[in-house]
Amino acid sequence: MFWSTLDINIDACLEEELPYHDSIFELVQLALKRSNGYPLSLSIAMHWVFEGDTAATIRMRTKDILEMLVAHSMSWRDLHLVLHHSCYPTLYRAKDQLPVLRSIKAPLTTFKFTILQQIRWDSINFQDIFTNATQLTRVHFFAVKIYWSINWSPMTVIHLVSVTSLDEVIPTLRQPFSSPSPLTILKDVILPNSDASISTPHTQT
């Protein structure tokens, strides 16, 4: 029997005590072994922004776990990410190694504005990691213009949590494509708290 879902909550394990790292590492190893190369739905979350020596230790240990996961990126099917920007270079090693990735959520939560500003600048060099994920059809993003560069054509669901993303997305959705026209398969465009109007086939706002 193989495992198909892996949910890693760094906050819950490391918020108060650090020694849990070894247990997390072993559990992730076991989960990857039990997945047996089958497609894997992965969630890894670090919602809190730690400071001082604790922050450095937690980030280092999170990167250790992420390195192990990236080595299995060929099996990633669904990916939910909340990561400190220092982890992005490690995540970037998965570029061009995502043949079965079909959906992304990044991040799962909003950050305070000052933290978001810092992440915007640090993430810009890594935003093309998902460009060649050919099976990707569903995305859920916050501040998508800043975060990741995506091939929008094959999308069936686009969920954008920030209206700052619209400047990039609306022109893309309105663009005429040569045959075949992939945007005819778009089912949902979800734009919370937005009055923007999008005119494209088979979309909802």
Short mmCIF file of C-alpha atoms in Angstrom, two decimals:
data_model
loop_
_atom_site.label_atom_id
_atom_site.label_comp_id
_atom_site.label_asym_id
_atom_site.label_seq_id
_atom_site.Cartn_x
_atom_site.Cartn_y
_atom_site.Cartn_z
CA MET A 1 0.00 0.00 0.00
CA PHE A 2 1.44 3.39 -0.99
CA TRP A 3 0.98 6.84 0.55
CA SER A 4 -0.34 9.60 -1.72
CA THR A 5 -0.51 12.64 0.59
CA LEU A 6 2.13 14.32 2.75
CA ASP A 7 1.30 17.30 4.99
CA ILE A 8 4.22 18.91 6.86
CA ASN A 9 3.36 21.66 9.35
CA ILE A 10 6.67 23.15 10.47
CA ASP A 11 4.95 25.59 12.82
CA ALA A 12 3.22 22.90 14.86
CA CYS A 13 6.44 20.95 15.36
CA LEU A 14 9.01 23.70 15.84
CA GLU A 15 7.08 26.58 17.33
CA GLU A 16 8.14 25.80 20.90
CA GLU A 17 10.81 23.09 20.79
CA LEU A 18 13.47 22.31 18.18
CA PRO A 19 14.28 18.60 18.81
CA TYR A 20 11.27 17.49 16.75
CA HIS A 21 13.31 17.97 13.59
CA ASP A 22 14.76 14.44 13.61
CA SER A 23 11.29 12.94 13.96
CA ILE A 24 9.93 15.05 11.11
CA PHE A 25 12.87 14.07 8.92
CA GLU A 26 12.34 10.37 9.61
CA LEU A 27 8.60 10.60 8.98
CA VAL A 28 9.17 12.38 5.66
CA GLN A 29 11.67 9.70 4.68
CA LEU A 30 9.12 7.02 5.52
CA ALA A 31 6.36 8.80 3.59
CA LEU A 32 8.54 9.13 0.50
CA LYS A 33 9.47 5.48 0.72
CA ARG A 34 5.82 4.45 1.10
CA SER A 35 4.79 6.64 -1.84
CA ASN A 36 6.84 4.23 -3.96
CA GLY A 37 7.27 6.75 -6.78
CA TYR A 38 3.52 7.25 -7.23
CA PRO A 39 2.15 10.81 -7.64
CA LEU A 40 2.31 12.66 -4.33
CA SER A 41 0.20 15.53 -2.99
CA LEU A 42 2.51 17.65 -0.84
CA SER A 43 1.86 20.46 1.63
CA ILE A 44 4.70 22.15 3.53
CA ALA A 45 3.89 25.16 5.70
CA MET A 46 5.87 27.70 7.70
CA HIS A 47 3.37 30.45 8.53
CA TRP A 48 5.31 32.12 11.33
CA VAL A 49 8.27 34.40 10.71
CA PHE A 50 10.81 33.54 13.38
CA GLU A 51 13.60 35.87 14.42
CA GLY A 52 17.10 35.58 15.87
CA ASP A 53 18.99 32.32 16.39
CA THR A 54 15.76 30.33 16.48
CA ALA A 55 14.87 31.58 13.01
CA ALA A 56 18.21 30.52 11.53
CA THR A 57 17.93 27.06 13.04
CA ILE A 58 14.35 26.51 11.91
CA ARG A 59 15.09 27.69 8.38
CA MET A 60 18.13 25.45 8.15
CA ARG A 61 16.16 22.42 9.29
CA THR A 62 13.25 23.24 7.01
CA LYS A 63 15.68 23.41 4.10
CA ASP A 64 17.01 19.96 5.06
CA ILE A 65 13.50 18.55 4.76
CA LEU A 66 12.81 20.48 1.56
CA GLU A 67 16.01 19.15 -0.05
CA MET A 68 14.80 15.62 0.57
CA LEU A 69 11.40 16.43 -0.94
CA VAL A 70 12.90 18.16 -3.98
CA ALA A 71 14.83 14.98 -4.74
CA HIS A 72 11.39 13.41 -5.34
CA SER A 73 9.89 16.31 -7.32
CA MET A 74 9.27 14.06 -10.33
CA SER A 75 6.37 12.62 -8.29
CA TRP A 76 4.81 15.88 -7.11
CA ARG A 77 1.17 16.03 -8.20
CA ASP A 78 -0.35 18.75 -5.99
CA LEU A 79 1.84 21.31 -4.23
CA HIS A 80 0.84 23.63 -1.38
CA LEU A 81 3.63 25.93 -0.18
CA VAL A 82 4.18 28.42 2.63
CA LEU A 83 7.92 28.95 2.84
CA HIS A 84 10.38 31.54 4.04
CA HIS A 85 12.10 33.21 1.10
CA SER A 86 15.44 31.70 2.16
CA CYS A 87 14.04 28.31 1.09
CA TYR A 88 13.34 29.39 -2.50
CA PRO A 89 16.81 28.48 -3.86
CA THR A 90 16.33 24.94 -2.55
CA LEU A 91 12.86 24.74 -4.08
CA TYR A 92 14.26 26.02 -7.38
CA ARG A 93 16.23 22.80 -7.82
CA ALA A 94 12.92 21.20 -8.81
CA LYS A 95 12.77 23.32 -11.98
CA ASP A 96 12.18 21.17 -15.08
CA GLN A 97 11.62 18.16 -12.78
CA LEU A 98 7.82 18.46 -12.43
CA PRO A 99 6.30 16.19 -15.10
CA VAL A 100 3.08 15.31 -13.21
CA LEU A 101 2.44 18.54 -11.25
CA ARG A 102 -1.20 19.53 -11.78
CA SER A 103 -1.99 22.14 -9.09
CA ILE A 104 -0.23 24.76 -6.96
CA LYS A 105 -1.19 26.83 -3.93
CA ALA A 106 1.44 29.38 -2.89
CA PRO A 107 1.23 30.63 -0.28
CA LEU A 108 -1.65 29.27 1.81
CA THR A 109 -1.84 32.38 3.95
CA THR A 110 -1.26 36.11 3.54
CA PHE A 111 1.74 37.78 5.12
CA LYS A 112 1.97 41.12 6.85
CA PHE A 113 2.65 43.85 4.32
CA THR A 114 6.23 44.52 5.42
CA ILE A 115 7.08 40.83 5.18
CA LEU A 116 5.38 40.58 1.79
CA GLN A 117 7.50 43.45 0.49
CA GLN A 118 10.67 41.63 1.53
CA ILE A 119 9.53 38.38 -0.07
CA ARG A 120 8.62 40.13 -3.32
CA TRP A 121 12.18 41.18 -3.97
CA ASP A 122 13.77 37.92 -2.83
CA SER A 123 11.46 35.67 -4.83
CA ILE A 124 11.80 37.41 -8.17
CA ASN A 125 14.82 35.32 -9.23
CA PHE A 126 12.99 32.04 -8.73
CA GLN A 127 9.61 32.77 -10.26
CA ASP A 128 10.09 30.68 -13.43
CA ILE A 129 10.36 27.38 -11.58
CA PHE A 130 6.89 26.22 -12.74
CA THR A 131 7.06 27.52 -16.32
CA ASN A 132 7.77 24.09 -17.82
CA ALA A 133 5.33 22.13 -15.65
CA THR A 134 3.35 20.87 -18.64
CA GLN A 135 0.52 19.19 -16.69
CA LEU A 136 -0.21 22.23 -14.51
CA THR A 137 -3.87 23.27 -14.86
CA ARG A 138 -4.92 24.75 -11.48
CA VAL A 139 -3.26 27.59 -9.59
CA HIS A 140 -4.06 29.46 -6.37
CA PHE A 141 -1.79 32.46 -5.80
CA PHE A 142 -1.35 35.53 -3.66
CA ALA A 143 0.40 38.44 -5.43
CA VAL A 144 0.86 36.28 -8.51
CA LYS A 145 2.56 38.97 -10.57
CA ILE A 146 5.38 39.02 -8.05
CA TYR A 147 5.65 35.33 -7.26
CA TRP A 148 5.69 32.83 -10.12
CA SER A 149 5.81 32.92 -13.89
CA ILE A 150 3.17 30.55 -15.24
CA ASN A 151 2.06 29.35 -18.66
CA TRP A 152 -1.56 30.47 -18.35
CA SER A 153 -2.80 28.79 -21.52
CA PRO A 154 -3.65 25.30 -20.15
CA MET A 155 -5.30 26.56 -16.95
CA THR A 156 -8.74 25.27 -16.00
CA VAL A 157 -8.90 27.02 -12.59
CA ILE A 158 -7.20 30.31 -11.64
CA HIS A 159 -7.72 31.50 -8.06
CA LEU A 160 -6.07 34.83 -7.25
CA VAL A 161 -6.16 36.20 -3.72
CA SER A 162 -4.69 39.61 -4.54
CA VAL A 163 -6.09 42.19 -6.95
CA THR A 164 -2.52 43.34 -7.68
CA SER A 165 -2.35 40.27 -9.89
CA LEU A 166 -4.99 41.46 -12.35
CA ASP A 167 -2.73 43.66 -14.45
CA GLU A 168 -0.90 40.55 -15.59
CA VAL A 169 -3.77 38.09 -15.78
CA ILE A 170 -6.50 40.05 -17.56
CA PRO A 171 -4.46 40.80 -20.72
CA THR A 172 -3.42 37.15 -20.81
CA LEU A 173 -6.99 35.89 -20.63
CA ARG A 174 -8.09 38.28 -23.38
CA GLN A 175 -5.22 37.42 -25.71
CA PRO A 176 -6.24 35.54 -28.88
CA PHE A 177 -4.40 32.23 -29.20
CA SER A 178 -3.58 30.32 -32.34
CA SER A 179 -5.23 26.93 -32.85
CA PRO A 180 -5.79 25.05 -30.64
CA SER A 181 -7.10 27.68 -28.23
CA PRO A 182 -6.38 26.34 -24.71
CA LEU A 183 -8.36 29.01 -22.87
CA THR A 184 -11.63 27.50 -24.08
CA ILE A 185 -11.15 24.88 -21.34
CA LEU A 186 -10.91 27.48 -18.56
CA LYS A 187 -13.65 26.74 -16.02
CA ASP A 188 -13.17 29.21 -13.17
CA VAL A 189 -11.42 32.49 -12.51
CA ILE A 190 -11.87 33.35 -8.82
CA LEU A 191 -11.03 36.92 -7.84
CA PRO A 192 -12.06 37.63 -4.22
CA ASN A 193 -12.93 41.22 -3.32
CA SER A 194 -12.49 42.42 -6.87
CA ASP A 195 -14.78 44.55 -9.04
CA ALA A 196 -12.70 43.83 -12.14
CA SER A 197 -14.47 42.59 -15.24
CA ILE A 198 -13.00 39.72 -17.24
CA SER A 199 -14.49 38.82 -20.58
CA THR A 200 -13.38 35.34 -21.61
CA PRO A 201 -15.27 32.09 -22.38
CA HIS A 202 -16.40 29.82 -19.55
CA THR A 203 -15.14 31.93 -16.64
CA GLN A 204 -16.68 32.99 -13.36
CA THR A 205 -15.84 35.89 -11.06
#
